[in-house]
XYZ file of C-alpha atoms in Angstrom:
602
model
C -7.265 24.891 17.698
C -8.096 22.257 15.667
C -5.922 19.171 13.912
C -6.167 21.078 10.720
C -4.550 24.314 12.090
C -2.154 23.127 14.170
C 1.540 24.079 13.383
C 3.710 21.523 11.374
C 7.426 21.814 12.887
C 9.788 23.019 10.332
C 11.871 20.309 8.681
C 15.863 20.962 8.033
C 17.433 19.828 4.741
C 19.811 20.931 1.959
C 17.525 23.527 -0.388
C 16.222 24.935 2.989
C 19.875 25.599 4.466
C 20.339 26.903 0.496
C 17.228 29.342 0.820
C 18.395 30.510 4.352
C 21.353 31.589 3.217
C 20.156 33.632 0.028
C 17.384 35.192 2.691
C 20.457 35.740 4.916
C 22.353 37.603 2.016
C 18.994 39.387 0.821
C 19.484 37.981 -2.637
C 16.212 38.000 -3.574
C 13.463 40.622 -2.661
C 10.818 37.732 -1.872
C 11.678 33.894 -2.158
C 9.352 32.880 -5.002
C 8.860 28.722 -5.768
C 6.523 27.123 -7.697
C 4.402 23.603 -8.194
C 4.341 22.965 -11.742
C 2.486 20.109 -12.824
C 2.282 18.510 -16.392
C -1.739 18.334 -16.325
C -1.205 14.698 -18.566
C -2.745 12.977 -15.496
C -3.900 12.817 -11.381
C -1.651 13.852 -8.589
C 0.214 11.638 -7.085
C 1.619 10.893 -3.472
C 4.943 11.459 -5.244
C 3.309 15.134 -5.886
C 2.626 15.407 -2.518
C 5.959 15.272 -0.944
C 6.746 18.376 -3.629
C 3.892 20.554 -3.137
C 5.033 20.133 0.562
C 8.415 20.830 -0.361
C 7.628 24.418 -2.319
C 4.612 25.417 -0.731
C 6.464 24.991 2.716
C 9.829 27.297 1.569
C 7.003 29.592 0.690
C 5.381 29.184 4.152
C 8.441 29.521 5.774
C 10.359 32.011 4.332
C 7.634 34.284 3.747
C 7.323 33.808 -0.331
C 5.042 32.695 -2.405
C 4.499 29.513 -4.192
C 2.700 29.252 -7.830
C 0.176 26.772 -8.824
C 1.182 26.230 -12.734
C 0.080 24.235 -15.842
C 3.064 23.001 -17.687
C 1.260 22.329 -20.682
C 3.590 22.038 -23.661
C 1.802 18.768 -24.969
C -1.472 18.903 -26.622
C -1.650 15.138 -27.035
C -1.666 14.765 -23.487
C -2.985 17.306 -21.996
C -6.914 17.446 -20.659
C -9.083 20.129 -18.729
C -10.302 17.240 -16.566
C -6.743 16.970 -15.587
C -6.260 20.435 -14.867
C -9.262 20.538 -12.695
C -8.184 17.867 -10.699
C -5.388 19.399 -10.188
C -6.785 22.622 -8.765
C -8.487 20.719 -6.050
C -5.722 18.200 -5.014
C -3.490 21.284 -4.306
C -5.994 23.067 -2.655
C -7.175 20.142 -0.147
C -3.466 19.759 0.639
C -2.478 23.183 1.576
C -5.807 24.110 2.763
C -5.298 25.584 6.923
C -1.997 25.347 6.262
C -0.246 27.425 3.447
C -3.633 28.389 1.396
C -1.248 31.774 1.821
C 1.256 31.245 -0.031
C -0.659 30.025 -3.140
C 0.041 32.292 -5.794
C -2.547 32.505 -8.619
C -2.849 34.849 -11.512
C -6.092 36.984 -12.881
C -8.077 35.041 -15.175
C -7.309 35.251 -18.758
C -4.202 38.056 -18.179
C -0.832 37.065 -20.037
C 2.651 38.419 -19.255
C 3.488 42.416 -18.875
C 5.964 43.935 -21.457
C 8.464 45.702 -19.150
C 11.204 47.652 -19.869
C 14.678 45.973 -18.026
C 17.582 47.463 -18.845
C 16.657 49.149 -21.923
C 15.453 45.517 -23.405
C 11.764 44.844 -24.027
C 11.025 41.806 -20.943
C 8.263 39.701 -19.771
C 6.868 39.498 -16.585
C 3.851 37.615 -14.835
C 3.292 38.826 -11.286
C 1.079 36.564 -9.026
C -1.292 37.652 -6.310
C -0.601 36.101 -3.487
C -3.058 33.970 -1.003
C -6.063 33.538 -3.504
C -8.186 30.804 -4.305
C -9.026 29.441 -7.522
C -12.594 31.818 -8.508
C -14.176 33.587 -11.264
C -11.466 36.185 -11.451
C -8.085 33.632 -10.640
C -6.988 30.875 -12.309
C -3.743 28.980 -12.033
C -0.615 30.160 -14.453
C -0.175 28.211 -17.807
C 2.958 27.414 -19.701
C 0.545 28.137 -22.619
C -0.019 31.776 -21.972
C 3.346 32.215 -22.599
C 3.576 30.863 -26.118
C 3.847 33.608 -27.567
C 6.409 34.955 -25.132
C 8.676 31.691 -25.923
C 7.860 31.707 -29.867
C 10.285 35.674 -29.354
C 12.815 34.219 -27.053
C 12.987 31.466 -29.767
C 13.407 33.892 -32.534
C 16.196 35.943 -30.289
C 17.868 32.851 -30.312
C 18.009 31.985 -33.996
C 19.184 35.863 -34.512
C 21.939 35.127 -32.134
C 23.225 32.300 -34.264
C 22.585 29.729 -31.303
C 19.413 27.346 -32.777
C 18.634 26.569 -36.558
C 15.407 24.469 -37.720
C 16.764 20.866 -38.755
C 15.083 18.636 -41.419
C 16.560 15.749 -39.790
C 13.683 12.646 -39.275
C 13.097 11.584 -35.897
C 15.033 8.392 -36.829
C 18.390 9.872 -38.262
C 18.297 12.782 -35.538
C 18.205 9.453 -33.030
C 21.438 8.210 -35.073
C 23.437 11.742 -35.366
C 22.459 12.068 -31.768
C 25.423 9.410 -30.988
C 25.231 7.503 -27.451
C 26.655 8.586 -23.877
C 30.074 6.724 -24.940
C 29.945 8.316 -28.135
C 29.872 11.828 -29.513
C 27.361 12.701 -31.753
C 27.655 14.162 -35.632
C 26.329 18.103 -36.571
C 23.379 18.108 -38.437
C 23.583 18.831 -42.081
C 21.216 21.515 -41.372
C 22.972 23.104 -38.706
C 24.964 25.881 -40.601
C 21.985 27.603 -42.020
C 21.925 31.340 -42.076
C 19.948 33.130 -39.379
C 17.925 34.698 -41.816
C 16.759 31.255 -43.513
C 16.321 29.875 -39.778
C 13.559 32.715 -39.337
C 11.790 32.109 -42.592
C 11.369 28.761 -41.877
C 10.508 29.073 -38.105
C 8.028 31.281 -39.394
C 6.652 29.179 -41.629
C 6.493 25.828 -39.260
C 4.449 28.814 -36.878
C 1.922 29.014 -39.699
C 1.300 25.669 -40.380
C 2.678 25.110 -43.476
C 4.546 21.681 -42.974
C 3.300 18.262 -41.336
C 4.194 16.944 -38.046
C 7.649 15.858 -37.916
C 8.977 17.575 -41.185
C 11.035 20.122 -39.205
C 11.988 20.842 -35.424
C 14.161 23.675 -34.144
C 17.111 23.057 -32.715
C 19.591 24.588 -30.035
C 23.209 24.915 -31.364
C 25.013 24.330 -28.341
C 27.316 21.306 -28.359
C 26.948 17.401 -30.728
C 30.034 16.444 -28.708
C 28.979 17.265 -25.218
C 29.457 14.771 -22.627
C 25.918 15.085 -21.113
C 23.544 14.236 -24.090
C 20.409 16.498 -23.170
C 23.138 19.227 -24.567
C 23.701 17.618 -28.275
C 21.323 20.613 -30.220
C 18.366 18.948 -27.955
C 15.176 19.899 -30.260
C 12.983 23.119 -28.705
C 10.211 23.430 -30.903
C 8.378 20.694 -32.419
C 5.410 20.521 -35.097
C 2.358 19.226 -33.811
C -1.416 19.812 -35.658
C -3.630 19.178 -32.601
C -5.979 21.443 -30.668
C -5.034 22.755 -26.994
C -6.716 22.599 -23.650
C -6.196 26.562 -23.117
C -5.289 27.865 -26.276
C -7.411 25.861 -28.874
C -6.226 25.761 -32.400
C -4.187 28.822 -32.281
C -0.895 27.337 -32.321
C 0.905 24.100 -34.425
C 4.272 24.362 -33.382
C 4.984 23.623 -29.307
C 7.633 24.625 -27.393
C 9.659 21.434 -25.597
C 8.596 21.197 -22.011
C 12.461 21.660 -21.262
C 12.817 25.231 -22.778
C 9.097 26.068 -21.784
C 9.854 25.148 -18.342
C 12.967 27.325 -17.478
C 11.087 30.137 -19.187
C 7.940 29.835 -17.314
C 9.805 30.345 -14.317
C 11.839 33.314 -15.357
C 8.500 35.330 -16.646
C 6.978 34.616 -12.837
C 9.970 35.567 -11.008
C 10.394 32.541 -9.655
C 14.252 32.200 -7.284
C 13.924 28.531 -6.398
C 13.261 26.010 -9.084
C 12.871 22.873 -7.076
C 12.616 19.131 -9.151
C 13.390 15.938 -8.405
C 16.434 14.513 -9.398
C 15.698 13.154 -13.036
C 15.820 16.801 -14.210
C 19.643 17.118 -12.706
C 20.968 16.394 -16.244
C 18.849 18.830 -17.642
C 19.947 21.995 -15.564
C 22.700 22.963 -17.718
C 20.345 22.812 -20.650
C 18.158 24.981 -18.593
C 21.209 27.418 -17.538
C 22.008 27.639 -21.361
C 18.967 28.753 -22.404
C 18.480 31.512 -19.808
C 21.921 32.633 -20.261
C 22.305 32.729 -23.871
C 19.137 35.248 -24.013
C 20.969 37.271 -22.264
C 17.787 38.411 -19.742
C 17.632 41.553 -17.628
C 16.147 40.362 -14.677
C 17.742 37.695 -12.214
C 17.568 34.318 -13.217
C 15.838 31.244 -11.699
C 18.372 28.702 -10.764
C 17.241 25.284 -10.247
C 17.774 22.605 -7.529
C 17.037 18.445 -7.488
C 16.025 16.313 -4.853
C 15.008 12.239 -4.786
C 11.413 11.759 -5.136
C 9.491 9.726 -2.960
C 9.082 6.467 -4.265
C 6.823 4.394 -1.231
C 6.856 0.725 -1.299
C 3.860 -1.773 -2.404
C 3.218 1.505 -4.953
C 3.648 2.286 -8.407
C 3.467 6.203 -9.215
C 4.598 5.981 -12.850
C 1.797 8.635 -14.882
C 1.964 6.359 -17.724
C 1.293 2.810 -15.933
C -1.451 4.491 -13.536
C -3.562 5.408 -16.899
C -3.233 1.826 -18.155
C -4.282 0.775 -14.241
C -7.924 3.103 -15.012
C -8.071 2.658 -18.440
C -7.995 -1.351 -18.337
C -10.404 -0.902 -15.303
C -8.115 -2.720 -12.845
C -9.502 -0.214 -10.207
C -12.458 2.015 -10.607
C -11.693 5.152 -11.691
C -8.552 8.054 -10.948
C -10.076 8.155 -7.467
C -9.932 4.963 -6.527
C -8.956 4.210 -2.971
C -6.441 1.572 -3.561
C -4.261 4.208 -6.026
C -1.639 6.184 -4.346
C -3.281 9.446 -6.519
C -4.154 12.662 -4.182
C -7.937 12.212 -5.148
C -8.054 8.428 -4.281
C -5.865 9.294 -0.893
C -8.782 11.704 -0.514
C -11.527 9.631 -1.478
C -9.871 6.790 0.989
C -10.294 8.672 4.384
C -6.749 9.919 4.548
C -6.631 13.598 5.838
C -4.618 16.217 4.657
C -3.142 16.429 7.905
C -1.930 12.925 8.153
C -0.721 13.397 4.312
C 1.467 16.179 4.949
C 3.240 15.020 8.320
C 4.393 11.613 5.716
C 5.385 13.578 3.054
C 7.525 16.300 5.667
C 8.877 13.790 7.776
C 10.342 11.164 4.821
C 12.856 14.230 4.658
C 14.275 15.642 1.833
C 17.807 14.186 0.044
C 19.738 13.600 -2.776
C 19.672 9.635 -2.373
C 17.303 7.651 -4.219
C 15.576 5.130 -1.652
C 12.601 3.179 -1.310
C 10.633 4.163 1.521
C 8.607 1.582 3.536
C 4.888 2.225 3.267
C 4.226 1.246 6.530
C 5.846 4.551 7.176
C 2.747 6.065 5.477
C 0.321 4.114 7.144
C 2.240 4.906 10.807
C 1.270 8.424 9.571
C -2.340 7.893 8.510
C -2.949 5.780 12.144
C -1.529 8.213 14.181
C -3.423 11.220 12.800
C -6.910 9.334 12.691
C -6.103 7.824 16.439
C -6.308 11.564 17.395
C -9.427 12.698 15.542
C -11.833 9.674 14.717
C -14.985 9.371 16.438
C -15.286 5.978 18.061
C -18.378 3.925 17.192
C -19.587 0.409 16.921
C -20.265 -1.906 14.103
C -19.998 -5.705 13.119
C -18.535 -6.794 9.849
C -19.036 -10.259 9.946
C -21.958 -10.945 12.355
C -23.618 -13.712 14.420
C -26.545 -13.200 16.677
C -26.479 -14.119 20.266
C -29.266 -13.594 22.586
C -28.750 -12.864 26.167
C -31.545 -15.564 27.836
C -31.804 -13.857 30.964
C -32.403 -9.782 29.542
C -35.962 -8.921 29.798
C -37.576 -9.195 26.074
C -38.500 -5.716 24.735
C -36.365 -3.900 27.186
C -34.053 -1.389 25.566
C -31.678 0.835 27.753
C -29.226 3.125 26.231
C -25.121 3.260 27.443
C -22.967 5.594 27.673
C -20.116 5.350 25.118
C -17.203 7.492 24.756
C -16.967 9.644 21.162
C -12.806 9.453 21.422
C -10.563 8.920 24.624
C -7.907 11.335 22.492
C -10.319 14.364 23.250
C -12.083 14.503 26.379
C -13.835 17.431 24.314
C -15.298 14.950 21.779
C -18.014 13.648 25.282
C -20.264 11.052 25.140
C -23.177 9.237 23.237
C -25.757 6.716 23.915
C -25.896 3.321 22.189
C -28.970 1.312 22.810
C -28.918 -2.000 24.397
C -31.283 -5.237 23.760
C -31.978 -8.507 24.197
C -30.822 -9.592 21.076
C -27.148 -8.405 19.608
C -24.641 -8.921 17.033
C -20.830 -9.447 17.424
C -18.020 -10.216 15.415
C -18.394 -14.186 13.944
C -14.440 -14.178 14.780
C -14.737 -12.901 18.782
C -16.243 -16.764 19.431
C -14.875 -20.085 18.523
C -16.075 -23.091 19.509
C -13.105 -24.858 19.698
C -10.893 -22.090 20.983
C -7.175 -22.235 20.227
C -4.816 -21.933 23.499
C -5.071 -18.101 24.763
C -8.338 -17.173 22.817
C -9.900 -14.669 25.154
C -12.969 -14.236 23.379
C -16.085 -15.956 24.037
C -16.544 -20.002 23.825
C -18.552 -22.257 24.996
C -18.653 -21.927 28.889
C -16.380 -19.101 28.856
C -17.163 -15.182 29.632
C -16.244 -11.914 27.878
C -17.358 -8.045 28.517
C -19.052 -6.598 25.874
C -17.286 -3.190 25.412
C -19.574 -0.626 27.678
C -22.264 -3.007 29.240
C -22.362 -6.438 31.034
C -19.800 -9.734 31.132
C -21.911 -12.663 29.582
C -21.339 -15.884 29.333
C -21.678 -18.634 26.103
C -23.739 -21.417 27.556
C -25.645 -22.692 24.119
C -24.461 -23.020 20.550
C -27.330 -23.134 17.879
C -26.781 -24.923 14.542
C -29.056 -25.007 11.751
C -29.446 -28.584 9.553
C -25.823 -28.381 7.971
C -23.719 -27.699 11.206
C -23.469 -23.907 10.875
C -23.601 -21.573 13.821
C -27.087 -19.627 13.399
C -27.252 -17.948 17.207
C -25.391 -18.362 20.459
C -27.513 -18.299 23.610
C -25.964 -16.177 26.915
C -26.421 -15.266 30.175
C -25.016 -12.016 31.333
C -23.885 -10.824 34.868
C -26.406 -7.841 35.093
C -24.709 -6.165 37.916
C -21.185 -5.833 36.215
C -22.234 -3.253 34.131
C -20.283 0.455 35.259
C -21.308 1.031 38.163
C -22.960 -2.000 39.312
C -22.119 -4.667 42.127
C -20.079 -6.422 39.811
C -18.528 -3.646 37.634
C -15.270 -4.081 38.900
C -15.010 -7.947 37.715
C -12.201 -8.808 36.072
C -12.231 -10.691 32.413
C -9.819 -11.493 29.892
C -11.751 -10.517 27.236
C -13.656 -7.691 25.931
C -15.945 -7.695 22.203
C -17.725 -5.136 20.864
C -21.401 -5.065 19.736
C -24.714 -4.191 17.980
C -27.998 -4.764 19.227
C -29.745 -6.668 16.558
C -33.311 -4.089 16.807
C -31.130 -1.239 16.095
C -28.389 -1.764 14.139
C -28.059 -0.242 10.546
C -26.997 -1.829 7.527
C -23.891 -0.260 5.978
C -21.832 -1.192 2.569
C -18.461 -1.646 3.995
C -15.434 -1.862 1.479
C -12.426 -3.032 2.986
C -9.386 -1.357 1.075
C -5.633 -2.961 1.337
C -2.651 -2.717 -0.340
C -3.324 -2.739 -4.275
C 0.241 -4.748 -5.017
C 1.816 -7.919 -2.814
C 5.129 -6.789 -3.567
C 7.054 -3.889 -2.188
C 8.559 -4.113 -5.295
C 6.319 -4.129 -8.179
C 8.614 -4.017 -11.145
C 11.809 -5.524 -9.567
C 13.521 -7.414 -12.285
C 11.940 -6.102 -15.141
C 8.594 -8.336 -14.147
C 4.679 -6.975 -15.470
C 3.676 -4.421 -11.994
C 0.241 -6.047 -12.868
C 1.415 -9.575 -12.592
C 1.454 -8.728 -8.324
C -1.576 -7.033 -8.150
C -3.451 -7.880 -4.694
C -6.574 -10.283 -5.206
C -7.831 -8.704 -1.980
C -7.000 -5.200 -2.493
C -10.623 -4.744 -2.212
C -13.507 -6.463 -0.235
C -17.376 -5.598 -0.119
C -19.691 -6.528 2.679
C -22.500 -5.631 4.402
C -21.942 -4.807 8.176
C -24.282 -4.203 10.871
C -23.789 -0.750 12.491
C -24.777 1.250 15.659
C -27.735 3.884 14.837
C -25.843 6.930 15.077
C -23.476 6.219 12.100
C -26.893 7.100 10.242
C -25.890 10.408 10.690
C -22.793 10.163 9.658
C -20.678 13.213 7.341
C -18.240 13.119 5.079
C -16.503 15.710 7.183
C -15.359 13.216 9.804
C -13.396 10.531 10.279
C -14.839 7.351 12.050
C -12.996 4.360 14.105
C -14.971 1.533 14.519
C -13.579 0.012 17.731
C -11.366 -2.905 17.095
C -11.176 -3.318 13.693
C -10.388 0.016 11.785
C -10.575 3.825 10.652
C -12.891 4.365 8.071
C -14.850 7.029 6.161
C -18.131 7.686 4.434
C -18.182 7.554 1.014
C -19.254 10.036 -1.232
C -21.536 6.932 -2.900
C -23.818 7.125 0.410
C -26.930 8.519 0.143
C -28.629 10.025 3.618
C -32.060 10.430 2.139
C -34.177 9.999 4.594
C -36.473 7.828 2.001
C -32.884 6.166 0.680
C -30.671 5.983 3.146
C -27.671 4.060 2.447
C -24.385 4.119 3.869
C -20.930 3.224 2.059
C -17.970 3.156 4.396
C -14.321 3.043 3.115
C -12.306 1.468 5.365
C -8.764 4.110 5.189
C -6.767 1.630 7.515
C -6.896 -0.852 9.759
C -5.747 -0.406 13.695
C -2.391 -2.400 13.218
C -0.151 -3.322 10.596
C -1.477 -6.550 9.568
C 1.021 -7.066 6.719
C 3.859 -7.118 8.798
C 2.399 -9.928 10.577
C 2.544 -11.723 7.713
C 5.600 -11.175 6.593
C 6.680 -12.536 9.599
C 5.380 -16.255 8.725
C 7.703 -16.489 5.638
């Protein structure tokens, strides 16, 4: 079985022991979640920890989970965005609940159904598919016209009006959370003028922000989102899916609990910003009066990792002011850059599972992330050689232009993964900081007079240091015990130290970028301070590093250690042309948690 496929343990929490019991009391026929992204931007880690969240009730309960496009804002709103999308969801579930993923057929809007003698709506999914020619992921927008006659039953029901008010006096009628607010003068219309001029926002015949329709529920409510919050809004601007067909939008807070009753969804599941907002979504589901059984909805804290900032609005301004490189950049916490960074979907999942799921609001430590990331990769990378910083030493008593090749083991996690052969030389390179020449107490790398193993082959010993005009190190000349390689004489000698290596013939030059944390702070905008003003200098380093020859075969597919220093990946910038080879490794993470070895100084 491989790391992909093996089982994730079933977490406990609070909407779990809630969907238990309504399985227990066979209240629904099928539990039925959904993932319902605004496409207004990338996926997040944030994301993550809910697609984990509804996609594994799904999993476990036997239901289904539906990929939708809660796209209510044509300002906003971008195919590129959707697209991405698609294939952040898909990597994440993929081997794990690619089941569960319910899709709809391409281009088909909701059923009319009969329920009770009332004319209904209904979008069924099909369950397990992949995105294709024929499937597609739901859209809030196919429903439009679905929500425009729930909006209409509404106004003939006496319970919304269109309001004249400005954006700036609806602000001031609104009142404040201490305060109630004051009707607006338009609120007492008759239902019949309501529906002429609903109809007449519908066909375009008044400019953005003239008129907005309202829900009549309560000015003097204690919980504000209930003070006639505005449902329909005029807006002249093309759509994504639906072109210029429409000018008036539905609010994402009455598209949203409407949406979920047309799929059938049971378990609503958003974080806990939206808490306020569930009687607003109760109200409007209950006031139409619908046939069918009714979504209810349930909150829980979002995940909100330290050293991060997930805010939609503030990552935008991070691309657009070309702080990093693009939505996929490796140092953002977005899905594709996690992706693009080495991380596994694996590795991704076990975080976003394990943080738990609560009602609290808490900051969780990164380094619990990164615990995650290491202990997936320590399982599945391939080990292999390679100097980042290098410095040549030549071994005075190896026979020049003799080249042997050593055994070297692929991953001591897997005695599956075997063996390879690295070649040997005369001349190698190792790490610049595995020798100093005036060593501090308990360096047990190589000095001057002093011995280390080179990982797989022979101990040698420092006994010259060449300098070039200006006093810097240029080569180090070595002797090496040629018996105490495994299975020699002298195999079994003991050393403090042991370095790794590439011989000098052989090695392969590689683009190396060396990703950390993008902010200093775990904070970034504690006390109201710019995120950007603790932005990491060294987020990001470039070098070249010398690598053993194998890595010139090296796929996207795996996952790579290179011993003692870090996990990394191949980038999808590489090209393995055999007439343009060039390699681009990302490093994901390095072996320990170097930051909190820092910390520790202060």
């Amino acid at each position: 079985m491989s790391l992909e496929n093996q089982a994730t343990p079933a977490p406990s929490d609070f909407i779990r022991d809630i969907v238990a019991r309504h399985v227990a009391e066979e209240k629904y026929p099928r539990i039925h979640t959904r993932f319902p992204p605004e496409p207004n931007g990338y996926l997040h880690i944030g994301h993550a920890k809910s697609i984990c969240l509804n996609f594994g009730i799904a999993r476990e309960f036997g239901g289904i989970c539906n990929l939708r496009m809660d796209d209510t804002n044509p300002a906003k709103e971008e195919t590129e965005y959707v697209e991405s999308i698609q294939e952040d969801v898909n990597w994440l579930i993929s081997d794990w609940a690619e089941d569960r993923l319910g899709l709809k057929p391409a281009g088909k809007t909701p059923e009319t159904i009969s329920g009770d003698g009332k004319r209904d709506f209904f979008q069924p999914p099909v369950a397990g598919g992949k995105k294709s020619a024929t499937l597609e992921p739901f859209y809030a927008s196919d429903y439009f016209d679905q929500i425009y006659d729930y909006a209409e039953q509404l106004i003939e029901r006496g319970q919304a009006f269109v309001c004249d008010l400005s954006a700036a006096d609806m602000e001031l009628y609104r009142g404040a959370p201490d305060r109630p607010g004051q009707d607006s003068p338009f609120r007492n219309r008759s239902a019949e003028e309501n529906l002429n001029l609903f109809q007449h926002m519908k066909a375009g015949e008044f400019p953005d922000g003239a008129r907005t329709l309202r829900a009549k529920i309560d000015m003097a409510s204690s919980n504000i989102w209930l003070r006639d919050p505005i449902i329909y809004r005029i807006k002249h601007a093309e759509h994504h899916h639906t072109g210029a067909k429409w000018c008036i939008y539905p609010m994402y807070d009455f598209a949203h609990c409407l949406s979920d009753y047309i799929e059938g969804i049971t378990h609503s599941i958003c974080t806990l910003e939206f808490e306020v907002h569930r009687p607003l979504y109760d109200w409007i589901l209950e006031s139409l009066h619908l046939p069918r059984a009714l979504p209810k909805q349930y909150e829980f804290a979002k995940l909100i990792p330290s050293h991060t900032i997930v805010s939609k609005r503030k990552l935008i301004s991070l691309v657009q002011d070309k702080t990093v490189t693009g939505w996929d950049d490796p140092r953002l916490p977005t899905i594709s850059g996690i992706r693009r960074r080495g991380v596994t979907a694996a590795a991704l999942r076990a975080f976003a599972i394990g943080v738990g799921v609560t009602k609290y609001i808490s900051l969780t430590d990164v380094a619990v992330y990164e615990h995650a990331i290491r202990e997936d990769l320590n399982k599945r990378a391939l080990r292999r050689l390679a100097v980042l910083r290098p410095i040549k030493i030549v071994i005075t008593n190896y026979p020049e232009g003799k080249v042997e090749e050593l055994d070297a083991v692929n991953n001591p996690e897997d005695e599956n993964a075997g063996k390879r052969k690295i070649p040997f030389s005369r001349e190698l390179f190792i790490e610049r900081d595995d020798f100093q020449e005036i060593p501090p107490p308990k360096f047990f790398r190589l000095k001057p007079g002093g011995e280390v193993r080179l990982k797989y082959a022979f101990v040698i010993k420092c006994d010259e240091v060449v300098k070039d005009a200006n006093g810097n190190i240029t080569e180090l000349r070595c002797t090496a015990d040629l018996d105490s390689k495994t299975g020699g004489p002298t195999s079994a000698r003991k050393v403090k130290g042991t370095i790794h290596w590439v011989s000098a013939a052989h090695a392969v030059d590689a683009e190396v970028r060396l990703y950390d944390r993008l902010f200093t702070e775990a904070e970034p905008e504690k006390d109201g301070r710019d995120f950007k003003s603790v932005l990491n200098p060294n987020s990001l380093e470039v070098i070249t590093a010398k690598c053993e020859p194998s890595l010139n075969s090296a796929s996207a597919e795996h996952r790579y250690q290179f011993e003692r220093i870090g996990y990394f990946t191949l980038d999808k910038d590489s090209s393995l042309a055999t007439c343009h080879s060039s390699l681009v490794f990302n490093r994901t993470i390095t072996l320990k948690d170097t930051w909190a070895k820092e910390t520790q100084k202060f």
